[in-house]
Phi, psi and omega in degrees: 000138174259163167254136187312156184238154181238156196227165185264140177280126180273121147267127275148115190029073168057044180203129144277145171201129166318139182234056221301317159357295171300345181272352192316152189044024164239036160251145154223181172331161174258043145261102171080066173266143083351061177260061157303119173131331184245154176296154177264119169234174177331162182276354185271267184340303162333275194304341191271292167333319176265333197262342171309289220298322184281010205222028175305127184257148193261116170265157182269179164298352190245142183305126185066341161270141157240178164235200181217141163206198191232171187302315182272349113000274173298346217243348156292314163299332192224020149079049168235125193307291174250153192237131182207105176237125171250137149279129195272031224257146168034052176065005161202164170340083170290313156199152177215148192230135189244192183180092158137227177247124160298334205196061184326322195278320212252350172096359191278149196249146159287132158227227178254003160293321173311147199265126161211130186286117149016306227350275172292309177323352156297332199297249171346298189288338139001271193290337182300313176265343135337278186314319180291344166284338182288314162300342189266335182109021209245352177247148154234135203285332188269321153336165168266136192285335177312329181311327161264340171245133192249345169257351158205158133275162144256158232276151183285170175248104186062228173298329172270104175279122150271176189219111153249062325223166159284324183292331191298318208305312206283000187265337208039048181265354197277016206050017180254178203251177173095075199273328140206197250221148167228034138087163198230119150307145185285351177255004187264187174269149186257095202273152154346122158315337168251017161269329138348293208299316209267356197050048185259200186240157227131304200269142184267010176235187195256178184289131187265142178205173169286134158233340179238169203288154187258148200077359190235006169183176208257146151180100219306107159244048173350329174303280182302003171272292182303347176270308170268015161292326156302305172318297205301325191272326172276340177297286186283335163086016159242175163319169175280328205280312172316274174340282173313279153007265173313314197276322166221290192325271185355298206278271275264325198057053211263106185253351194245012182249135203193115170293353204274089160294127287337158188270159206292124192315302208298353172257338187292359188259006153293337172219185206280123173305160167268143162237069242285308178234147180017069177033042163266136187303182115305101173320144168093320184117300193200160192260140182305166166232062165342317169259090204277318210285345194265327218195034189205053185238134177238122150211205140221173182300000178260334184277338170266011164277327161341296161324309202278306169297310170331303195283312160334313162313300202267018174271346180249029177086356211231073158211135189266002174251324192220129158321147156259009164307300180311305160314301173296318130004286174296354170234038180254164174313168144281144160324306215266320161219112186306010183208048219187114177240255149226123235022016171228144151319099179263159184213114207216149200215125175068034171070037184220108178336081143337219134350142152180129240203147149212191177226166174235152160208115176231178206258131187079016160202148172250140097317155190202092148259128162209172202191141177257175203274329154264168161100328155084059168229162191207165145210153169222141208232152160223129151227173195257020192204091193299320195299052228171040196253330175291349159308314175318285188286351180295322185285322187305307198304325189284342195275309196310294186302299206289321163292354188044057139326117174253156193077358178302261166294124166345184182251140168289087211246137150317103208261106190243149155326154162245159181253183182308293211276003160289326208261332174296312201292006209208357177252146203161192166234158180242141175236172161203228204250341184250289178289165184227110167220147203270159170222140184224167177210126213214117182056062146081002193227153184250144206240129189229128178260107177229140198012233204244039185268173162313176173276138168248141186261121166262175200210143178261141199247303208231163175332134178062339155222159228234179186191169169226141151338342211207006167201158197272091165215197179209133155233136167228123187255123183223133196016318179181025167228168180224130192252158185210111198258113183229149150025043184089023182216128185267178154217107176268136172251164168235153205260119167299000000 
């Protein structure tokens, strides 16, 4: 199987065009690929590079198994034009790479350059200059947000003013509704963000409001991300697209990133059309976002692994942008919900960070950053297609195996024989108040009889517990019961 190759574009009088032509005889096989058109790297990279792309793991219905198939395959399969990935290793860039078209009608191929949209993943980078505004003082997270915005409020409920913060809010705790956007034709009118906040018409979503108590549960608002854009924009009195800019773009030296609704002509001809489904266009190229801070960052992935190092830097002191007060601040657990911080998604084990992630889905493009918090690995996935959505986690799941990401993957179980004398202690029948299952052992294998199925052959994984080959289920035997474990749900038997 070959892999897409991606060639470099000339651009001329604000238009690219291809020049595959110069490339003729540098695409091979992916042994000893040639990605003329892509940056070039070590031959060890190179190799780390063909086993992500030929080796996407596919999940099956069973916990920990997979299958395997390459980028182009899949990418064929789920109708997606383009593919754009950076890797993240020992705190830097290792490679990056793009694959397919930006712009199927007009012929234009992606590189690593192409432009895509963000959608949530706007979220997190946000919040990142919150915080850094927090720190400087010129904000406080905690505070009510109304304390800052002069061009809305937000609305009482009868008599009762809520009060909400930037941490609730960037946490999604604050109790408010609207969780995200399906976007604008580039021909429709565009309403305000406070007209949108308000659900007047025009705005395709309802009135962003309190519906819940605030602080007291997790519940994913987009809505309440444009309430704190409004602030951030009424506090400082400039754009949003300004604001970012000066504040982590500049210094980063991020020039292809941009919060700016619609994006500027002097940038469109930089990006990847959306195809939402079976390679059909977006009238327009794409939908506009008004709700720029939740859902209207155009970039690509090596500038947000830029991003992605930075905060890795200063999780270890040594970034001139961001404190690691502050950071760690932005990855602590939420009270409410632990797998929530403030604007990324955490994943943590023994009160300890794993991981922190976010995922994007705007209509015609997906996203994926995630990053563990040591070790200074990463990844970032951008395409150009939601039916293409199963891409994602198959190249993570693939960066993941080929970089040996711990914590990564379900746990993998030894599937072992039982021997006799294991098999006398435990065999028998178990009941409860509905059911019955008998377990037996026969030519050496042990066999669990459960309602009117056939005998299923268990396999002992770990002390005390059995598994089957061919379904998500557990069994553990502790004295003279059988706990029997599926998908969150337990059953207990006790032993005649």
């Amino acid at each position: 199987m070959t892999i897409f190759l991606t060639k470099y574009r000339l651009k001329l009088m604000n238009l690219w065009i291809p020049f595959s032509f110069l490339l003729l005889g540098c695409q091979t096989d992916t042994k000893g690929i040639d990605y003329s058109g892509n940056p070039q790297y070590s031959s060890e990279v190179e190799q780390s590079i063909e086993e992500v792309l030929n080796n996407l793991m596919i999940e099956t219905s069973l916990s920990g198994i997979y299958e395997t198939a390459g980028l182009e395959e899949r990418m064929k399969y789920y109708n997606t034009p383009a593919v754009s990935i950076a890797v993240v290793n020992n705190g830097e860039i290792e490679w990056a790479r793009a694959f397919g078209m930006a712009n199927t009608e007009e012929g234009i191929e992606a590189d690593t350059n192409t432009l895509f949209q963000a959608a949530s993943i706007s979220k997190p980078i946000f919040s990142l200059v919150v915080m850094r505004l927090h720190e400087q003082g010129i904000l406080d997270i905690d505070k009510d947000v109304n304390e800052y915005l002069t061009s809305y409020k937000v609305p009482k409920k009868g008599d009762w003013q809520p009060s909400l913060s930037f941490r609730q809010i960037l946490s999604h705790t604050a109790g408010l509704n609207v969780s995200g956007f399906d976007g604008y034709l580039t021909t429709e009118k565009i309403p305000s963000p406070i007209r949108l906040l308000n659900g007047e018409p025009n705005s395709n979503t309802p009135k962003v409001e309190v519906n819940g108590f605030p602080g007291t549960r997790f519940r994913y608002s987009g809505g309440g991300t444009v309430v704190a854009q409004v602030a951030l924009t009424d506090l400082l009195k400039k754009s949003l697209p300004q604001i970012m800019d000066e504040e982590l773009f500049s210094h980063l030296g991020l020039e292809n990133s941009t919060y700016a609704q619609p994006i500027p002509d002097t940038m469109e001809y930089k990006i990847a059309t959306g195809y939402p489904y079976k390679k059909r266009a977006i009238v327009g190229k794409y939908h506009v976002y008004p709700e720029q801070a939740p859902a209207g960052l155009w970039t690509y992935p090596s500038e947000l692994a830029k991003i992605m190092i930075e905060i890795l830097k200063g999780l270890q002191g040594g970034s001139s942008l961001f404190k690691k007060e502050t950071l760690d601040e932005m990855l602590t657990p939420n009270k409410v919900a632990d797998w929530i911080g403030i604007g990324f998604f955490i994943k943590s084990k023994n009160n300890d960070v794993i991981t922190f992630s976010h995922g994007g889905w705007n209509e015609g493009y997906i996203s994926e950053f995630r990053s563990y918090r040591k070790g200074g690995k990463g990844v970032v996935v951008m395409i150009n297609s939601n039916e293409g959505q199963p891409i994602i986690n198959e190249i993570v799941n693939s960066v993941a195996k080929v970089y040996e990401w711990e914590e990564h993957f379900p746990k993998v179980y030894d599937y072992k024989g039982v021997d006799s004398i294991a098999a006398k202690n435990i065999t028998g029948n178990y009941v409860n108040e509905k059911d019955t299952i008998a377990i037996s052992f026969n030519d050496a294998k042990l066999f669990m009889k459960y309602q009117n199925q056939n005998d299923l052959q268990l396999f002992k994984v770990e002390n005390d517990t059995y598994k089957s080959k061919y379904l998500n289920f557990k069994i553990q035997f502790a004295n003279r019961e059988l706990d029997f474990f599926q998908e969150g749900n337990e059953i207990s038997f006790e032993k005649i």
